[in-house]
Coordinates of C-alpha atoms in Angstrom, one line a residue:
S1 CA -31.8 -24.4 -22.1
K2 CA -28.6 -24.5 -19.9
S3 CA -26.7 -22.5 -22.4
K4 CA -29.1 -19.6 -22.1
M5 CA -29.2 -19.5 -18.4
K6 CA -25.7 -17.9 -17.0
K7 CA -24.6 -18.2 -13.7
K8 CA -23.9 -15.4 -11.4
T9 CA -20.5 -14.7 -10.5
T10 CA -19.4 -15.0 -7.0
K11 CA -17.2 -12.3 -5.2
T12 CA -14.3 -15.0 -5.2
Q13 CA -14.7 -15.3 -9.0
E14 CA -14.5 -11.4 -9.4
A15 CA -11.5 -11.2 -7.1
K16 CA -9.7 -13.9 -8.9
K17 CA -10.3 -12.2 -12.3
I18 CA -8.9 -9.0 -10.7
L19 CA -5.9 -10.8 -9.6
K20 CA -5.3 -12.3 -13.0
K21 CA -5.2 -8.8 -14.5
K22 CA -2.9 -7.8 -11.9
F23 CA -4.8 -4.6 -11.0
K24 CA -3.8 -2.6 -7.8
V25 CA -6.8 -2.5 -5.5
N26 CA -7.4 -0.4 -2.3
T27 CA -5.0 2.2 -3.6
K28 CA -5.7 6.0 -3.7
V29 CA -3.5 8.7 -5.3
V30 CA -4.6 12.5 -5.4
F31 CA -2.9 15.0 -7.7
T32 CA -3.0 18.6 -7.9
E33 CA -3.9 20.6 -10.9
D34 CA -0.4 20.8 -11.9
G35 CA 0.0 17.1 -11.7
Q36 CA 2.1 17.0 -8.5
L37 CA 1.4 14.1 -6.1
V38 CA -0.5 15.2 -3.1
Q39 CA -1.4 12.1 -1.3
Q40 CA -0.9 8.3 -1.8
W41 CA -2.6 5.6 0.1
P42 CA -1.1 3.3 1.4
P43 CA 2.0 5.3 1.9
V44 CA 5.2 4.4 0.0
Q45 CA 7.9 2.9 2.2
K46 CA 10.6 5.4 2.7
S47 CA 13.3 3.3 4.2
S48 CA 16.2 2.0 2.1
L49 CA 15.9 -1.6 3.6
A50 CA 12.4 -1.7 2.2
Q51 CA 13.5 -0.7 -1.3
A52 CA 16.2 -3.2 -1.2
D53 CA 14.0 -5.9 0.0
E54 CA 11.7 -5.3 -3.3
E55 CA 14.6 -5.8 -5.4
D56 CA 15.4 -9.1 -3.7
D57 CA 13.2 -11.9 -4.9
A58 CA 14.1 -14.5 -2.2
S59 CA 11.4 -17.1 -1.7
G60 CA 9.5 -16.9 1.9
I61 CA 9.6 -14.2 4.3
N62 CA 12.4 -13.0 6.4
L63 CA 11.2 -12.3 9.7
D64 CA 14.5 -10.6 11.1
K65 CA 14.6 -8.3 7.8
A66 CA 10.8 -7.6 8.1
K67 CA 11.5 -6.5 11.8
E68 CA 14.3 -4.0 10.9
I69 CA 12.0 -2.5 7.9
L70 CA 9.2 -1.8 10.3
R71 CA 11.6 -0.3 13.0
E72 CA 12.8 2.2 10.4
E73 CA 9.4 2.9 8.9
D74 CA 8.2 3.5 12.6
K75 CA 10.9 6.3 12.8
F76 CA 9.5 8.2 9.7
D77 CA 5.9 7.5 11.0
K78 CA 6.6 9.1 14.3
E79 CA 8.5 12.1 12.6
E80 CA 5.4 12.8 10.5
Y81 CA 2.9 12.4 13.6
R82 CA 5.1 15.0 15.5
K83 CA 4.7 17.5 12.4
K84 CA 0.9 16.9 12.5
V85 CA 0.6 17.6 16.1
K86 CA 2.7 20.5 16.0
E87 CA 0.6 22.0 13.2
K88 CA -2.5 21.3 15.3
H89 CA -1.3 23.1 18.2
R90 CA -0.5 26.0 16.1

């Protein structure tokens, strides 16, 4: 009788299955009819330091490098925010 009864899978077991299959979760990509990329969530990092950091496979987290990457990303984010505000005011 034990073999006939199946246990319910828990959320943690389902999450582990997804991690094993290496799916990218919580992402959203929107394309136009032509196949052009319109929107991607989470946004791709634009700074050159972030791209160099992805290629670097050092163990652990370098806090100084992470701060520099975030500072550069903030510059891009502020520029995009300014553009949004200007469009809103028009």
